[in-house]
Amino acid sequence: MSNGLNIPREGALDFVSLGALVHRIDPGVIPFRKATDCAIHVSGGEFNCAANLADCFRLNTGVVSAMVNYPIGELVAERVRAMGVRGFYKWFEHDGVRGPNIAAVYSDRGHGVRAPIVFYNRSNEAAAQLKPSDFDWRAIFAGGVRWFHSGGIFAALSETTAEVIVEGMKAAKAAGAVTSFDLNFREKLWKISGGESRAVETVARIVENVDVLVGNEEDLQKGLGIPGQDVTQASKLDPSAFFGMIDRVLKKHPQVKIVATTLREVHTTNRHSWGAVAWVEGQTYVSPTAELDVLDRVGGGDGFASGFFYGLLTGESPEQALRLGWAHGALLTTFPGDTTMATVEQVRAFARGGSARIQR
């Protein structure tokens, strides 16, 4: 079954993402108001995909982002290198007091009936200052690029970041790459940069250049401004609401070839039912449902997108690509932090129906 994409067979870079790099401060199961120790994870909705595809799936990937010349920037750049991702940076100098800064995301893990809590410090964020012409796309793509990706988190940061995405998408298209966009609608971010009306207007201009769209029915409603049923009333595992919106997505953006998302029913913070669905060139695909014991849910959606993209990049059938995304997203929730610690062998085993039986 064709996926409708014309993915280049070769390129110096299999995958390039554009977005903000952040550091996540994680006190584990302890709420911040009582925390005494925290772990630091390097993250970013767009970066996570590049990191997962490099570290787990062994592809050649890059991230285009802002970088700040101060110790937090050094920490972030080291973690990017450690994940096997090549950095293409616009450098900023920190003034020692106010920034510019690498954004901080504060996110505890919650536990049981206590939900995780997420808040930000994105004041004077370097990535929000990125603007068109900051990057030499011709040089970045000089050796060939197969896939280019960005997302709604970066788009929401400022008036200029969405313009950088449009510029990058057009340059990637000119270089022959497939393009993808994760809607990742974050109400807190859009609220301070114009609200839902600006989100819809901004995202529409980006998606005009997109082949593969990632987002659930709420993302489609709020990010694309497409009416749908009340998502709070439907079963989170019922794909009908998602598939029922595809015609409206295509009417607005007929060039989109693929739309995919995860399905997640949260029973408690540590117990989720997990699935995934995809619409690919007129055909619908639904994964199995897994019952997850979740250690850290942050990054699970990016884990799905990474595995799904990997399947498409390596010529798997749409059904198998969906299973690989579903499997990798599930495994990612068993690790601390936002990026993968899985191997491609583990992902393929789980996608085939593997279990947690001990490996000796």
Coordinates of C-alpha atoms in Angstrom, one line a residue, residues 4-336:
G4 CA 1.5 8.9 -1.1
L5 CA 4.8 10.4 -0.1
N6 CA 7.8 10.9 -2.5
I7 CA 10.6 10.5 0.1
P8 CA 14.1 10.8 -1.3
R9 CA 16.0 7.6 -1.2
E10 CA 19.2 9.2 0.0
G11 CA 20.4 12.3 1.7
A12 CA 23.2 13.4 4.1
L13 CA 20.4 14.0 6.6
D14 CA 17.5 11.6 6.9
F15 CA 15.6 14.0 9.2
V16 CA 15.9 17.7 10.3
S17 CA 13.7 19.3 12.9
L18 CA 13.2 23.0 13.6
G19 CA 12.2 24.2 17.1
A20 CA 13.1 25.4 20.5
L21 CA 15.5 23.5 22.7
V22 CA 14.5 23.6 26.4
H23 CA 15.7 22.1 29.6
R24 CA 13.1 20.3 31.8
I25 CA 13.5 20.5 35.5
D26 CA 12.0 17.2 37.0
P27 CA 11.6 16.6 40.7
G28 CA 10.2 13.2 40.0
V29 CA 7.1 12.3 42.1
I30 CA 7.7 15.1 44.5
P31 CA 5.7 18.3 43.9
F32 CA 7.8 21.4 43.3
R33 CA 6.6 23.1 46.5
K34 CA 8.3 20.3 48.5
A35 CA 11.2 19.4 46.1
T36 CA 14.8 19.3 47.2
D37 CA 16.4 17.5 44.2
C38 CA 15.7 17.7 40.5
A39 CA 16.9 15.9 37.4
I40 CA 17.5 17.9 34.2
H41 CA 16.3 16.6 30.8
V42 CA 17.0 18.3 27.5
S43 CA 13.9 18.4 25.4
G44 CA 11.7 20.3 22.9
G45 CA 8.8 18.9 21.0
E46 CA 10.6 19.2 17.7
F47 CA 14.0 18.1 19.0
N48 CA 12.7 15.0 20.6
C49 CA 11.8 13.5 17.3
A50 CA 15.3 14.1 15.9
A51 CA 16.8 12.7 19.1
N52 CA 14.7 9.6 19.0
L53 CA 15.3 8.9 15.3
A54 CA 19.1 9.2 15.9
D55 CA 19.5 7.3 19.2
C56 CA 16.9 4.5 18.8
F57 CA 16.4 4.3 15.1
R58 CA 20.0 5.1 14.0
L59 CA 19.2 7.7 11.4
N60 CA 21.2 10.8 10.5
T61 CA 19.4 13.7 12.0
G62 CA 19.8 17.4 12.8
V63 CA 18.1 20.1 14.8
V64 CA 17.8 23.8 13.8
S65 CA 17.5 26.0 16.8
A66 CA 18.7 28.8 19.0
M67 CA 21.7 28.3 21.2
V68 CA 23.0 30.5 24.0
N69 CA 26.6 30.9 25.0
Y70 CA 26.4 30.1 28.8
P71 CA 26.5 27.0 31.0
I72 CA 22.9 26.0 30.4
G73 CA 23.6 26.2 26.7
E74 CA 26.6 24.1 27.1
L75 CA 24.6 21.5 28.9
V76 CA 21.9 21.5 26.2
A77 CA 24.4 21.3 23.3
E78 CA 26.2 18.4 25.0
R79 CA 23.0 16.4 25.3
V80 CA 22.1 17.1 21.7
R81 CA 25.5 15.7 20.7
A82 CA 25.1 12.7 23.1
M83 CA 21.8 11.8 21.4
G84 CA 23.7 11.7 18.0
V85 CA 21.9 14.8 16.6
R86 CA 23.8 17.4 14.6
G87 CA 23.1 21.0 15.7
F88 CA 22.6 23.9 13.4
Y89 CA 22.4 27.0 15.7
K90 CA 21.8 30.7 15.7
W91 CA 24.1 31.7 18.6
F92 CA 23.1 34.3 21.2
E93 CA 25.3 35.8 23.9
H94 CA 24.0 35.7 27.5
D95 CA 24.4 39.0 29.4
G96 CA 25.0 37.3 32.7
V97 CA 21.8 38.6 34.2
R98 CA 18.7 38.7 32.0
G99 CA 19.6 36.4 29.1
P100 CA 18.7 35.6 26.4
N101 CA 17.9 32.2 27.9
I102 CA 17.3 28.6 27.1
A103 CA 13.7 28.1 28.3
A104 CA 13.0 26.1 31.4
V105 CA 10.1 23.7 31.6
Y106 CA 9.1 22.6 35.1
S107 CA 7.3 19.3 35.1
D108 CA 6.8 16.9 38.0
R109 CA 5.6 13.4 37.3
G110 CA 2.6 13.2 39.6
H111 CA 1.6 9.8 40.9
G112 CA -1.6 7.7 41.0
V113 CA -4.6 10.1 41.4
R114 CA -2.3 13.1 41.5
A115 CA -1.8 14.5 38.0
P116 CA 1.5 15.9 36.7
I117 CA 1.8 19.7 36.8
V118 CA 3.7 21.6 34.0
F119 CA 4.6 25.3 34.0
Y120 CA 7.3 27.3 32.2
N121 CA 9.9 30.0 32.4
R122 CA 10.2 31.2 28.8
S123 CA 11.1 34.8 29.7
N124 CA 13.6 36.3 27.2
E125 CA 13.8 33.0 25.4
A126 CA 16.4 32.9 22.7
A127 CA 14.4 30.6 20.4
A128 CA 11.5 33.1 20.5
Q129 CA 13.9 35.7 18.9
L130 CA 14.6 33.6 15.8
K131 CA 13.4 35.2 12.6
P132 CA 13.5 34.5 8.9
S133 CA 17.0 34.7 7.3
D134 CA 18.7 33.5 10.6
F135 CA 19.6 30.2 8.9
D136 CA 21.3 29.3 5.7
W137 CA 18.9 26.6 4.6
R138 CA 20.8 25.9 1.4
A139 CA 23.9 25.1 3.4
I140 CA 21.9 23.0 5.9
F141 CA 20.3 20.9 3.1
A142 CA 23.4 20.9 0.9
G143 CA 24.1 17.2 1.2
G144 CA 20.4 16.3 0.7
V145 CA 17.6 16.0 3.2
R146 CA 14.8 13.4 3.2
W147 CA 12.4 14.8 5.8
F148 CA 11.8 18.2 7.5
H149 CA 9.7 18.6 10.7
S150 CA 8.5 21.3 13.0
G151 CA 5.6 21.9 15.4
G152 CA 3.0 24.1 17.1
I153 CA 5.0 24.7 20.2
F154 CA 7.7 26.6 18.3
A155 CA 5.1 28.3 16.1
A156 CA 3.4 29.8 19.3
L157 CA 6.5 31.4 20.8
S158 CA 6.5 34.7 19.0
E159 CA 5.4 36.7 15.9
T160 CA 8.6 35.6 14.0
T161 CA 8.9 31.9 14.8
A162 CA 6.1 30.8 12.6
E163 CA 7.7 32.7 9.7
V164 CA 10.9 30.8 10.3
I165 CA 8.9 27.5 10.0
V166 CA 7.3 28.7 6.7
E167 CA 10.7 29.6 5.4
G168 CA 12.2 26.3 6.5
M169 CA 9.3 24.3 5.0
K170 CA 9.6 26.0 1.6
A171 CA 13.4 25.5 1.6
A172 CA 12.9 21.8 2.5
K173 CA 10.3 21.4 -0.3
A174 CA 12.7 23.0 -2.8
A175 CA 15.4 20.5 -1.6
G176 CA 13.0 17.6 -2.3
A177 CA 12.2 16.7 1.3
V178 CA 8.9 15.5 2.8
T179 CA 7.5 17.9 5.4
S180 CA 5.7 17.2 8.6
F181 CA 4.1 19.3 11.4
D182 CA 2.9 18.3 14.8
L183 CA 0.1 20.6 15.8
N184 CA 0.9 20.2 19.5
F185 CA -1.6 22.8 20.6
R186 CA -0.6 24.3 23.9
E187 CA -3.2 26.7 25.2
K188 CA -0.8 28.4 27.7
L189 CA 1.6 29.3 24.9
W190 CA -1.0 30.6 22.4
K191 CA -2.8 32.5 25.1
I192 CA 0.1 34.9 25.5
S193 CA 0.7 35.2 21.8
G194 CA -2.7 36.0 20.4
G195 CA -5.0 33.2 21.5
E196 CA -6.9 30.7 19.4
S197 CA -7.7 33.1 16.5
R198 CA -4.0 33.8 15.9
A199 CA -3.2 30.1 16.3
V200 CA -5.7 29.2 13.5
E201 CA -4.4 31.9 11.2
T202 CA -0.8 31.1 11.9
V203 CA -1.0 27.3 11.6
A204 CA -3.0 27.5 8.4
R205 CA -0.1 29.3 6.6
I206 CA 2.3 26.7 7.9
V207 CA 0.2 23.6 7.0
E208 CA -0.1 24.8 3.4
N209 CA 3.4 23.5 3.1
V210 CA 2.9 20.2 5.0
D211 CA 2.6 16.6 3.7
V212 CA 2.2 14.8 7.1
L213 CA 0.2 16.2 10.0
V214 CA 0.3 14.9 13.5
G215 CA -2.4 15.9 16.0
N216 CA -5.5 14.6 17.8
E217 CA -9.0 15.8 17.4
E218 CA -8.5 18.6 19.9
D219 CA -5.4 19.8 18.0
L220 CA -7.3 19.7 14.8
Q221 CA -10.1 21.7 16.3
K222 CA -8.1 24.4 18.0
G223 CA -5.0 24.4 15.8
L224 CA -6.8 24.3 12.4
G225 CA -10.1 25.8 13.5
I226 CA -12.1 22.8 12.3
P227 CA -15.4 22.1 14.1
G228 CA -15.8 18.7 15.7
Q229 CA -17.6 17.0 18.6
D230 CA -16.9 17.8 22.2
V231 CA -13.7 15.9 22.8
T232 CA -14.3 15.7 26.5
Q233 CA -17.5 13.6 26.0
A234 CA -16.1 11.0 23.7
S235 CA -14.1 7.9 24.6
K236 CA -10.4 8.8 24.2
L237 CA -9.8 5.4 22.5
D238 CA -12.6 5.7 20.0
P239 CA -11.0 6.7 16.6
S240 CA -14.3 7.7 15.0
A241 CA -14.1 11.4 16.2
F242 CA -10.6 11.7 14.7
F243 CA -11.5 10.0 11.4
G244 CA -14.7 11.9 11.2
M245 CA -12.7 15.2 11.0
I246 CA -10.4 14.1 8.1
D247 CA -12.7 15.3 5.3
R248 CA -12.8 18.8 6.9
V249 CA -9.0 18.7 7.2
L250 CA -8.6 17.8 3.6
K251 CA -11.1 20.4 2.4
K252 CA -9.0 23.1 4.1
H253 CA -5.6 21.5 3.2
P254 CA -6.0 19.1 0.3
Q255 CA -2.2 18.6 -0.2
V256 CA -2.0 16.7 3.2
K257 CA -1.2 13.0 2.5
I258 CA -1.2 11.6 6.0
V259 CA -2.8 12.5 9.4
A260 CA -1.9 10.5 12.5
T261 CA -2.2 10.7 16.3
T262 CA -2.1 8.8 19.5
L263 CA -5.1 7.7 21.5
R264 CA -4.7 7.8 25.3
E265 CA -7.2 7.0 28.1
V266 CA -5.7 8.2 31.4
H267 CA -7.1 6.1 34.2
T268 CA -4.5 7.3 36.7
T269 CA -1.2 9.1 36.3
N270 CA 0.6 5.8 36.1
R271 CA -2.0 3.7 34.3
H272 CA -3.0 4.5 30.7
S273 CA -4.7 2.7 27.8
W274 CA -2.6 3.5 24.7
G275 CA -3.4 3.4 21.0
A276 CA -2.7 5.2 17.8
V277 CA -4.5 5.9 14.5
A278 CA -3.5 7.1 11.0
W279 CA -5.3 8.2 7.9
V280 CA -3.0 7.5 4.9
E281 CA -4.1 8.4 1.4
G282 CA -7.7 7.5 2.0
Q283 CA -7.1 4.4 4.1
T284 CA -7.6 4.2 7.9
Y285 CA -5.4 2.3 10.3
V286 CA -5.8 1.6 14.0
S287 CA -3.2 0.1 16.3
P288 CA -3.8 -2.4 19.1
T289 CA -4.5 -1.1 22.5
A290 CA -1.9 -1.5 25.2
E291 CA -2.3 -1.1 29.0
L292 CA 0.7 1.0 30.1
D293 CA 2.3 1.3 33.5
V294 CA 3.7 4.8 33.0
L295 CA 6.9 6.1 34.7
D296 CA 7.0 9.4 32.9
R297 CA 4.4 10.4 30.3
V298 CA 6.2 13.4 28.9
G299 CA 7.4 12.8 25.4
G300 CA 5.2 9.9 24.6
G301 CA 3.5 11.6 21.7
D302 CA 6.9 12.6 20.2
G303 CA 7.9 9.0 20.7
F304 CA 4.9 7.9 18.6
A305 CA 5.7 10.4 15.9
S306 CA 9.3 9.3 15.7
G307 CA 8.5 5.7 15.3
F308 CA 5.8 6.4 12.8
F309 CA 8.2 8.6 10.7
Y310 CA 10.9 5.9 10.9
G311 CA 8.5 3.4 9.5
L312 CA 7.6 5.7 6.6
L313 CA 11.3 6.7 6.0
T314 CA 12.3 3.0 5.8
G315 CA 9.6 1.9 3.4
E316 CA 7.4 0.0 5.8
S317 CA 3.7 -0.4 5.1
P318 CA 1.4 2.3 6.7
E319 CA 0.1 -0.4 9.1
Q320 CA 3.6 -1.4 10.2
A321 CA 4.7 2.3 10.4
L322 CA 1.7 2.9 12.7
R323 CA 2.7 -0.1 14.9
L324 CA 6.3 1.1 15.2
G325 CA 5.1 4.5 16.3
W326 CA 2.6 3.0 18.8
A327 CA 5.3 0.7 20.1
H328 CA 8.0 3.3 20.5
G329 CA 5.6 5.8 22.2
A330 CA 4.6 3.1 24.6
L331 CA 8.2 2.2 25.5
L332 CA 9.2 5.8 25.9
T333 CA 6.7 6.2 28.8
T334 CA 8.8 3.6 30.7
F335 CA 11.9 5.8 30.8
P336 CA 12.6 9.0 32.8

